Amino acid sequence: MSLFKKRKAFDEEEYVEAAEDERDEDEIDEQDPEREEGESEERETENVRKTESEVDDEDEDDEDEEDEKPRRKKKKKGFPVGSLIFMFLLVGVILAAGYFGMEYYEQLHALNEQYDAAREEASAELAAAQAEYAEADPDAPSNVAVREELTEKLLAEAREKVEALESEEAELDASISENEEAMHEIEGKEGFDYYKAIYDEYVEGREYVEDLLSGD
Amino acid sequence: MRTFFRVINSIFFTVALIAAAFCGYMVYSVMHYPQAEHDAEIADIKSQTEKTKTDTTAALEEGEERLAFLQADLRNLGDEGVELADRGESLQTEVEAKQLRLAELEANVALGEDMPGSVEKARKAYADKIRELEEKVQNGETSVRICYWTLDDGPTYITKNFLDALDEMGEHVHVTFFTANEANNSPDEEEMLRREMTSGHSVQNHSYVHSTLASGSVYRSTESFREQVQQQDDWVYSVTGFHPTIFRFPGGYHSWGKDLLPGALDVLEEMGYKWIDWNCNLYDAGAEENLPTSSLEVTRALTQIPEEPIAVMLGHDWNMNTLVAMKTAIPRLMKQGYVFLPLFPESVTMGMNAKR
Ligand SMILES: [Zn+2]
C-alpha cells in the first residue's frame, strides 16, 4: 500500500472524529470565545490536516465526489453522548457511594461510640466495685487496724474487769476476816446453835412456801 | 471534547472507585461489625464486676466474722486474752464463793448479835409467805391444800415419838403443839419443847394446868384465865426463849370458853394473843375406854380433811393411837396435795370456830 493510501485510510477514520470534535467545539466556541485560546493549537493541527485533505480532495475530486456526502453525515453525529452518560453514571455512582458510604460511616461511628460508652460505663462500674472490694477486704490495712483497735479495747476492758475483781476479792477478804472474828465471839455465845437451828428452819420453810407459791 | 471527557471520566472513575471502595468498606465494616466481640468484652467486664461485688459481700461477711470472733471470747485475743480470761474466771469463781461465805457470815453475825430478834424476823417472813399461800388456796388459785395438824396437851412421855415420826415424814412436815405444862408431865418436857422449836414446829399456849373442872378451872374467872395463859407463856418463854402467840382453849372455845367465860377473848386480846379452835377432829381425847382405834382415827382424818381447803386438825400427843394414825394419814394426805405447815398468828385461820 502506498503511503498516500495508508494516510487516506487513517484519515477516513481520524477525520470523522476530528470533524465531529471541530463542529462541536465551534458550537461551543460561539458561545464561549475564551475557550478558543487553549484549543488554538489543536485547531492548527486540524487545519493542517484539513489543508492536506483538501489537497487530496482536489486530486480526487472527480472520483470522490460521491463519497463526500456520507462522510459529512458521519461528521454531524460525532458528539460523545456515551461519555456524557458515562460521566453522569460515574457522578451518580460517586454520589450514591458517597451517600451510602457516609451513611454507613455514621452507623459505624455510632456503633463505636455506643460500645465505647458501654465499655466505659462497665469499666467505671468495675472500678467502683474494685474500690469497694479494696475497702471491704478484711486484710486491708484499715480493716486490720479496726481489728487491732477492737482487740486493744477488749483487752483493756478485760484488764479493768480483772482489776475490779481483784479489788472486790480484796474487799471481800477483809469483810470475811472481820466477820469471822465477830463469829468467833458469837459462836461462844450460849444458845447460838439452838437459835441458829430455829432460824434455819424458818428460812428453809419460807423457801419451801415460796416454791409452792411459784409452782402454780 | 473527547479528551476532556476522557480526563473527566478518568478522574470521576477514580473518584467513583474510591467512593465505591469507601462505601464498600463502610458497608463491610458495619455488616461485619464485631458486635459479639464487643458484647463479650463488656459482658466480661460486667461479670468481673459481679464477681468483685460477690467478693466484696464475702469480704464484708468475713470482716464481720473476724470482728465477731474477737468479740465472742476473750480467749480469741491472743496470749494476753487467754491469760486474762483464765484469771478473770478463777477470780469470778473465788469472788462468788466469798460472797456466799460473807453473806452466810453476816447472817450469822446478825443472828448472833440479836438471836431472838433475827429468828423472829425469819419467822415473820415465813408466816407472811404462808399467809400468801392461804389466800391463794382460798381464792382457788392453786392446787395446793393446807393442813394445820395440831397436837394438844403436851409435852408428854411420847412427844419424842411424835417428833421422831414427823422427822421421818420429811423435812417439810410441820405441826403445831398447843402445850400445857401440867396436863401431862414427863422428865424430858423442856427438852421436847426446845426440840419442837428447833424442828421448825410451832409451840403455842394451851393454858398451864389445863383444868376445866371445879375449883382449879381455867374458866373460873378472867383473872384465873389470865393467870393460866400468862403462866404457860412464862414457862414456854423460859424454856424456848420465845413467847407463844396463839391460845387454844382447853376443851375448845366453842364448847367451854365461850359459855363459861364470856370475857376470855378480851383477855387474850389484851395479852396480844390470837386463838383458834379446829375444823377437823380425831376425837382422840376422853375416857380411855371410849378412845378410837388408830384406824378409826385414820378414817376420820382422811374423810374430814379433804373437805377443807385449809384444815385444822385436832389431835393429842399423849394418845399412842394418834401417833400411829398420824404416821398413816399424813403421807396419804400429802399425796392428795396437802402440805403440813406450822400455825402462826398471821394465819387466816385465827379465830376459827370449830365445826366439829
Ligand atoms: Zn387439851
XYZ file of C-alpha atoms and ligand atoms in Angstrom:
573
model
C 0.000 0.000 0.000
C 1.267 3.434 -0.845
C 1.871 5.989 1.846
C -0.945 8.029 0.446
C -3.359 5.199 0.760
C -2.255 4.490 4.258
C -2.864 8.102 5.142
C -6.144 8.080 3.429
C -7.253 5.024 5.466
C -6.084 6.698 8.622
C -7.789 9.999 7.708
C -11.058 8.414 6.951
C -11.187 7.304 10.491
C -9.497 10.239 12.166
C -11.128 12.917 10.220
C -14.623 11.904 11.056
C -13.838 12.056 14.673
C -11.869 15.293 14.313
C -14.623 16.920 12.327
C -17.097 15.869 14.878
C -14.944 17.407 17.566
C -14.464 20.604 15.478
C -18.110 21.194 14.901
C -18.794 20.508 18.494
C -16.158 22.953 19.507
C -17.327 25.564 17.043
C -20.677 25.499 18.564
C -19.229 25.847 21.995
C -16.802 28.485 20.727
C -19.528 30.709 19.537
C -20.938 30.707 22.992
C -17.631 30.657 24.809
C -14.930 32.547 22.944
C -12.476 32.272 25.836
C -12.034 28.569 25.350
C -10.660 29.255 21.838
C -7.227 30.186 23.096
C -6.485 26.895 24.835
C -7.665 24.956 21.856
C -5.932 27.016 19.093
C -3.018 24.647 18.955
C -5.255 21.704 18.369
C -7.156 23.624 15.784
C -3.988 24.480 13.982
C -3.123 20.818 13.751
C -6.575 20.124 12.490
C -6.287 22.935 9.956
C -3.092 21.402 8.704
C -4.863 18.103 8.344
C -7.748 19.800 6.684
C -5.490 21.519 4.244
C -3.890 18.247 3.406
C -7.230 16.696 2.967
C -8.443 19.471 0.789
C -5.394 18.971 -1.370
C -6.209 15.296 -1.514
C -9.779 16.133 -2.196
C -8.865 18.303 -5.098
C -6.811 15.458 -6.569
C -9.594 13.033 -6.208
C -12.373 15.420 -6.613
C -13.794 13.630 -9.530
C -13.794 10.228 -8.261
C -14.640 11.103 -4.572
C -17.434 13.475 -5.338
C -19.974 10.895 -4.410
C -18.195 9.708 -1.157
C -18.238 13.179 0.289
C -21.872 13.084 1.288
C -21.900 10.087 3.791
C -18.667 11.359 5.255
C -20.348 14.672 6.141
C -23.234 12.848 7.606
C -20.871 10.933 9.846
C -19.284 14.177 10.977
C -22.623 15.584 12.136
C -23.423 12.827 14.753
C -19.864 12.843 16.380
C -20.859 14.171 19.902
C -19.721 11.677 22.697
C -23.109 11.018 24.288
C -21.803 7.764 25.679
C -19.054 9.556 27.522
C -21.535 12.065 28.874
C -23.832 9.337 30.057
C -20.852 7.519 31.435
C -19.816 10.700 33.221
C -23.281 11.110 34.742
C -23.242 7.495 35.630
C -19.938 7.982 37.367
C -21.236 11.063 39.133
C -24.261 9.024 40.186
C -22.069 6.242 41.389
C -19.883 8.693 43.304
C -22.853 10.381 44.876
C -24.558 7.111 45.741
C -21.387 5.509 47.032
C -20.550 8.676 48.916
C -24.014 8.900 50.357
C -24.217 5.284 51.388
C -20.595 5.309 52.467
C -21.294 8.243 54.752
C -24.486 6.652 55.997
C -22.618 3.508 56.932
C -19.711 5.522 58.243
C -22.097 7.278 60.580
C -23.589 3.968 61.612
C -20.136 2.612 62.286
C -19.254 5.721 64.222
C -22.447 5.464 66.230
C -21.783 1.816 66.970
C -18.244 2.603 68.059
C -19.470 5.389 70.284
C -22.176 3.214 71.720
C -19.745 0.451 72.562
C -17.158 2.872 73.844
C -19.785 4.323 76.154
C -20.936 0.882 77.274
C -17.373 -0.233 77.849
C -16.584 2.933 79.730
C -19.671 2.528 81.901
C -18.891 -1.126 82.602
C -15.280 -0.245 83.368
C -16.363 2.513 85.703
C -18.664 0.085 87.497
C -15.856 -2.419 87.727
C -13.530 0.224 89.096
C -16.149 1.220 91.677
C -16.697 -2.424 92.638
C -12.956 -2.940 92.924
C -12.683 0.136 95.109
C -15.467 -1.234 97.311
C -13.729 -4.574 97.494
C -10.472 -2.917 98.466
C -12.319 -1.212 101.294
C -14.103 -4.408 102.374
C -11.105 -6.677 102.147
C -10.542 -7.934 105.685
C -6.830 -7.859 105.041
C -6.923 -4.210 104.013
C -4.789 -2.121 106.346
C -7.796 -0.108 107.517
C -9.666 -3.276 108.499
C -6.629 -4.755 110.161
C -6.366 -1.528 112.118
C -10.015 -1.761 113.149
C -9.471 -5.274 114.484
C -6.340 -4.272 116.274
C -8.194 -1.382 117.863
C -11.042 -3.675 118.909
C -8.607 -6.205 120.326
C -6.912 -3.483 122.324
C -10.245 -2.167 123.553
C -11.451 -5.636 124.580
C -8.182 -6.411 126.308
C -8.338 -3.106 128.151
C -11.875 -3.923 129.288
C -10.769 -7.376 130.408
C -7.836 -5.898 132.313
C -10.194 -3.472 134.019
C -12.593 -6.281 134.856
C -9.823 -8.395 136.322
C -8.618 -5.433 138.344
C -12.164 -4.798 139.577
C -12.498 -8.460 140.555
C -9.165 -8.341 142.341
C -10.179 -5.322 144.364
C -13.600 -6.871 145.032
C -11.888 -10.021 146.232
C -9.614 -7.997 148.476
C -12.643 -6.209 149.939
C -14.435 -9.499 150.434
C -11.388 -10.970 152.152
C -11.301 -8.016 154.523
C -15.034 -8.276 155.275
C -14.815 -12.032 155.730
C -11.981 -11.869 158.200
C -13.803 -9.113 160.060
C -16.964 -11.211 160.235
C -15.033 -14.321 161.132
C -13.616 -12.539 164.150
C -17.106 -11.476 165.139
C -18.339 -15.035 164.613
C -15.662 -16.322 166.884
C -17.193 -14.417 169.758
C -20.759 -15.216 168.708
C -20.173 -18.951 168.426
C -19.071 -18.909 172.018
C -22.400 -17.363 172.977
C -24.775 -19.612 174.849
C -27.702 -20.854 172.774
C -26.305 -19.828 169.409
C -26.722 -23.304 167.907
C -30.257 -23.506 169.268
C -31.331 -20.184 167.736
C -29.460 -20.958 164.547
C -31.386 -24.236 164.195
C -34.740 -22.462 164.553
C -33.597 -19.675 162.246
C -32.543 -22.163 159.574
C -35.880 -23.994 159.884
C -37.772 -20.775 159.282
C -35.602 -19.778 156.349
C -35.969 -23.203 154.757
C -39.692 -23.185 155.484
C -40.083 -19.801 153.811
C -38.197 -21.025 150.760
C -40.426 -24.110 150.625
C -43.590 -21.994 150.689
C -42.129 -19.650 148.077
C -41.647 -22.677 145.833
C -45.279 -23.673 146.453
C -46.405 -20.156 145.568
C -44.472 -20.049 142.325
C -45.318 -23.659 141.484
C -48.827 -22.869 140.198
C -14.013 17.358 23.735
C -13.234 13.721 23.659
C -10.112 14.241 25.736
C -12.000 16.397 28.096
C -14.492 13.650 28.753
C -11.739 11.163 28.852
C -9.919 13.116 31.543
C -13.080 13.969 33.465
C -14.326 10.448 33.224
C -10.963 9.091 34.299
C -10.982 11.367 37.278
C -14.618 10.591 38.014
C -13.937 6.950 37.508
C -11.100 7.067 40.003
C -13.228 9.044 42.409
C -16.089 6.601 41.855
C -13.746 3.714 42.559
C -12.567 5.372 45.739
C -16.111 6.223 46.701
C -17.246 2.678 45.974
C -14.303 1.314 47.896
C -15.091 3.650 50.768
C -18.737 2.707 50.611
C -17.903 -0.967 50.336
C -15.505 -0.737 53.212
C -18.048 1.059 55.344
C -20.822 -1.390 54.482
C -18.449 -4.217 55.165
C -17.395 -2.622 58.434
C -20.990 -2.175 59.533
C -22.114 -5.601 58.375
C -19.164 -7.292 59.950
C -19.123 -5.083 62.965
C -17.528 -7.132 65.805
C -20.603 -6.702 67.940
C -20.227 -10.111 69.520
C -16.625 -9.382 70.420
C -17.568 -6.050 71.970
C -20.531 -7.605 73.728
C -18.293 -10.346 75.033
C -15.760 -7.808 76.181
C -18.403 -5.775 78.002
C -20.007 -8.906 79.391
C -16.590 -9.934 80.610
C -16.151 -6.597 82.371
C -19.634 -6.919 83.828
C -19.013 -10.442 85.042
C -15.768 -9.229 86.580
C -17.800 -6.510 88.274
C -20.326 -9.060 89.537
C -17.562 -11.295 90.792
C -15.928 -8.346 92.504
C -19.264 -7.478 94.114
C -19.714 -11.063 95.295
C -16.168 -10.988 96.582
C -16.956 -7.733 98.354
C -20.006 -9.264 100.064
C -17.929 -12.247 101.087
C -15.148 -9.963 102.259
C -17.595 -7.896 104.325
C -19.018 -11.074 105.853
C -15.583 -12.331 106.627
C -14.710 -8.977 108.148
C -17.813 -9.159 110.343
C -16.999 -12.724 111.268
C -13.494 -11.783 112.253
C -14.814 -8.965 114.429
C -17.446 -11.252 115.932
C -14.778 -13.864 116.574
C -12.756 -11.310 118.505
C -15.781 -10.215 120.499
C -17.054 -13.729 121.151
C -14.366 -14.823 123.538
C -11.568 -13.148 125.348
C -9.533 -16.238 124.514
C -9.584 -15.262 120.845
C -7.489 -12.199 121.594
C -4.122 -13.882 121.757
C -1.993 -14.899 124.708
C -2.914 -11.925 126.833
C -6.581 -12.612 126.175
C -6.226 -16.232 127.288
C -4.343 -15.150 130.377
C -6.936 -12.507 131.261
C -9.797 -14.942 130.628
C -8.277 -17.572 132.920
C -7.533 -15.031 135.608
C -10.996 -13.480 135.283
C -12.750 -16.829 135.520
C -10.872 -18.018 138.556
C -11.372 -14.641 140.214
C -15.075 -14.729 139.415
C -15.432 -18.163 140.970
C -13.496 -17.096 144.045
C -15.447 -13.877 144.397
C -18.781 -15.687 144.134
C -17.743 -18.249 146.730
C -16.528 -15.496 149.009
C -19.731 -13.532 148.533
C -21.729 -16.572 149.652
C -19.399 -17.124 152.583
C -19.683 -13.472 153.571
C -23.482 -13.488 153.268
C -23.629 -16.527 155.499
C -21.215 -14.987 157.969
C -23.095 -11.712 158.017
C -26.394 -13.509 158.577
C -24.842 -15.485 161.405
C -23.260 -12.400 162.913
C -26.601 -10.600 162.711
C -28.233 -13.646 164.277
C -25.555 -13.722 166.963
C -25.953 -10.060 167.737
C -29.719 -10.392 168.228
C -30.583 -14.057 168.256
C -34.313 -13.926 169.196
C -34.804 -10.823 167.017
C -33.258 -12.485 163.941
C -35.288 -15.642 164.494
C -38.466 -13.573 164.860
C -37.678 -11.748 161.599
C -37.199 -15.047 159.805
C -40.423 -16.403 161.354
C -42.374 -13.324 160.292
C -41.129 -13.640 156.701
C -42.103 -17.316 156.737
C -45.527 -16.605 158.240
C -46.220 -13.885 155.653
C -45.474 -16.322 152.856
C -47.800 -18.889 154.440
C -50.498 -16.223 154.601
C -49.996 -15.550 150.865
C -50.385 -19.242 150.158
C -53.540 -19.417 152.299
C -55.081 -16.591 150.297
C -54.238 -18.348 147.053
C -55.862 -21.520 148.371
C -58.964 -19.609 149.463
C -59.190 -17.932 146.042
C -58.785 -21.252 144.269
C -55.592 -20.046 142.587
C -53.565 -23.112 143.495
C -53.989 -26.854 143.673
C -52.107 -26.826 146.985
C -54.156 -27.648 150.128
C -53.037 -26.738 153.647
C -53.387 -28.825 156.770
C -52.518 -27.492 160.199
C -52.126 -30.632 162.234
C -52.336 -29.665 165.918
C -51.338 -31.767 168.921
C -52.614 -30.655 172.339
C -51.745 -31.208 175.989
C -48.009 -31.999 175.615
C -45.201 -32.358 176.079
C -45.800 -35.935 177.205
C -43.709 -39.053 177.621
C -44.458 -39.943 173.961
C -43.964 -36.450 172.434
C -40.481 -37.665 171.486
C -42.089 -40.426 169.382
C -44.280 -37.899 167.629
C -41.231 -35.740 166.836
C -39.302 -38.762 165.544
C -42.256 -39.778 163.344
C -42.570 -36.222 161.971
C -38.836 -36.124 161.210
C -39.206 -39.357 159.252
C -42.074 -37.985 157.187
C -39.883 -35.319 155.596
C -38.192 -32.040 156.265
C -41.277 -30.000 155.350
C -43.856 -31.734 157.561
C -44.592 -29.423 160.451
C -47.275 -29.378 163.136
C -48.376 -27.117 165.972
C -48.058 -28.135 169.617
C -50.575 -26.500 171.978
C -48.694 -27.102 175.193
C -49.972 -27.228 178.748
C -47.354 -27.668 181.422
C -49.352 -29.620 183.935
C -51.700 -31.521 181.671
C -49.047 -34.154 181.308
C -45.672 -34.399 182.883
C -42.536 -36.032 181.618
C -38.901 -35.725 182.610
C -37.875 -34.517 179.128
C -40.652 -31.950 178.675
C -38.285 -28.962 178.485
C -36.016 -30.745 176.049
C -39.094 -31.660 173.997
C -40.264 -28.038 173.920
C -36.880 -26.969 172.594
C -36.811 -29.821 170.076
C -40.271 -28.810 168.848
C -38.794 -25.359 168.226
C -35.576 -26.500 166.551
C -37.553 -28.918 164.335
C -39.495 -25.977 162.895
C -42.814 -26.788 164.594
C -44.979 -24.160 166.208
C -45.114 -24.124 170.021
C -48.246 -22.475 171.412
C -50.262 -21.973 174.583
C -52.981 -24.330 175.889
C -53.001 -22.945 179.493
C -50.791 -24.015 182.350
C -52.860 -26.566 184.232
C -55.494 -27.424 181.598
C -58.219 -27.891 184.137
C -61.812 -27.304 183.160
C -63.226 -28.677 186.310
C -64.389 -27.155 189.553
C -62.070 -25.111 191.708
C -58.980 -25.297 189.540
C -60.747 -24.409 186.282
C -59.128 -22.140 183.739
C -62.518 -20.516 183.314
C -63.241 -19.805 186.987
C -62.647 -16.096 186.423
C -60.979 -13.769 183.962
C -58.225 -13.391 186.489
C -57.527 -17.079 186.766
C -57.816 -17.343 182.966
C -55.264 -14.567 182.527
C -53.029 -16.213 185.112
C -53.239 -19.580 183.365
C -52.341 -18.078 179.994
C -49.537 -15.994 181.457
C -48.103 -18.869 183.489
C -47.847 -21.103 180.442
C -46.452 -18.201 178.430
C -43.752 -17.634 181.024
C -42.878 -21.303 181.148
C -42.597 -21.667 177.362
C -40.553 -18.482 177.148
C -38.231 -19.582 179.940
C -37.614 -22.865 178.170
C -37.612 -21.867 174.454
C -36.741 -18.179 174.536
C -39.938 -17.374 172.586
C -43.381 -16.316 173.715
C -46.343 -18.278 172.363
C -48.814 -16.077 170.430
C -51.797 -18.357 169.831
C -54.070 -19.724 172.527
C -56.243 -22.801 172.331
C -58.962 -23.018 174.913
C -58.853 -26.251 176.929
C -61.889 -28.122 175.608
C -62.262 -25.556 172.858
C -63.720 -22.077 172.810
C -66.955 -23.254 171.206
C -67.758 -25.794 173.877
C -66.130 -24.362 177.004
C -64.605 -20.944 176.922
C -67.446 -19.168 175.163
C -70.076 -20.143 177.723
C -68.014 -20.340 180.860
C -66.031 -17.149 180.494
C -67.544 -14.538 178.156
C -64.675 -12.070 178.733
C -61.933 -14.545 177.721
C -61.431 -13.145 174.232
C -60.904 -9.650 175.634
C -58.269 -11.007 177.979
C -56.469 -12.687 175.061
C -56.635 -9.528 173.004
C -55.158 -7.547 175.890
C -52.357 -10.075 176.151
C -51.666 -9.844 172.397
C -52.871 -13.379 171.785
C -54.778 -14.856 168.879
C -56.838 -18.005 169.365
C -58.051 -20.927 167.307
C -60.304 -23.973 167.565
C -60.359 -26.578 164.748
C -62.468 -27.774 161.809
C -61.334 -31.418 161.855
C -61.279 -33.672 164.888
C -59.772 -37.087 165.563
C -61.886 -37.328 168.740
C -58.841 -38.899 170.345
C -59.341 -37.460 173.841
C -61.771 -38.536 176.521
C -62.398 -41.538 178.699
C -59.863 -44.228 177.980
C -62.491 -46.862 177.247
C -64.022 -44.628 174.550
C -60.773 -43.795 172.673
C -60.914 -44.628 168.976
C -58.626 -47.138 167.334
C -55.852 -45.776 165.169
C -57.635 -46.997 162.042
C -60.742 -45.106 163.032
C -58.608 -42.000 163.512
C -57.110 -42.514 160.062
C -60.584 -42.796 158.588
C -61.606 -39.599 160.342
C -58.534 -37.770 159.100
C -58.981 -38.998 155.530
C -62.674 -38.142 155.414
C -62.671 -34.809 157.226
C -59.527 -33.129 155.965
C -60.252 -33.436 152.213
C -63.446 -31.453 152.827
C -61.393 -28.452 153.925
C -59.044 -26.499 151.622
C -57.452 -25.257 154.831
C -57.854 -27.911 157.503
C -57.124 -27.501 161.224
C -56.990 -30.994 162.720
C -57.322 -31.556 166.470
C -55.231 -34.351 167.966
C -53.327 -35.093 171.161
C -49.730 -36.097 171.560
C -50.375 -38.262 174.568
C -52.504 -40.727 172.537
C -50.491 -43.621 171.104
C -53.237 -44.405 168.565
C -52.978 -40.851 167.319
C -49.237 -41.368 166.733
C -49.998 -44.487 164.677
C -52.856 -42.802 162.816
C -50.743 -39.739 162.100
C -47.983 -41.858 160.529
C -50.539 -43.319 158.110
C -52.754 -40.328 157.441
C -50.187 -37.586 156.825
C -48.292 -39.320 153.957
C -51.615 -40.189 152.294
C -52.864 -36.618 152.581
C -49.562 -35.316 151.220
C -50.185 -37.393 148.118
C -53.549 -35.622 147.770
C -51.748 -32.262 147.591
C -51.834 -31.333 151.291
C -48.898 -29.542 152.817
C -48.362 -29.604 156.591
C -47.347 -26.210 157.906
C -46.896 -24.686 161.375
C -49.563 -22.282 162.653
C -48.538 -18.682 163.223
C -50.722 -15.764 164.372
C -50.556 -14.298 160.834
C -52.717 -17.197 159.561
C -56.201 -16.581 158.134
C -57.452 -19.322 160.458
C -57.049 -17.226 163.604
C -60.362 -17.038 165.499
C -61.598 -20.085 163.617
C -64.508 -21.636 165.486
C -64.861 -25.378 165.308
C -67.439 -27.074 163.141
C -66.853 -30.430 164.753
Zn -56.365 -30.023 175.688
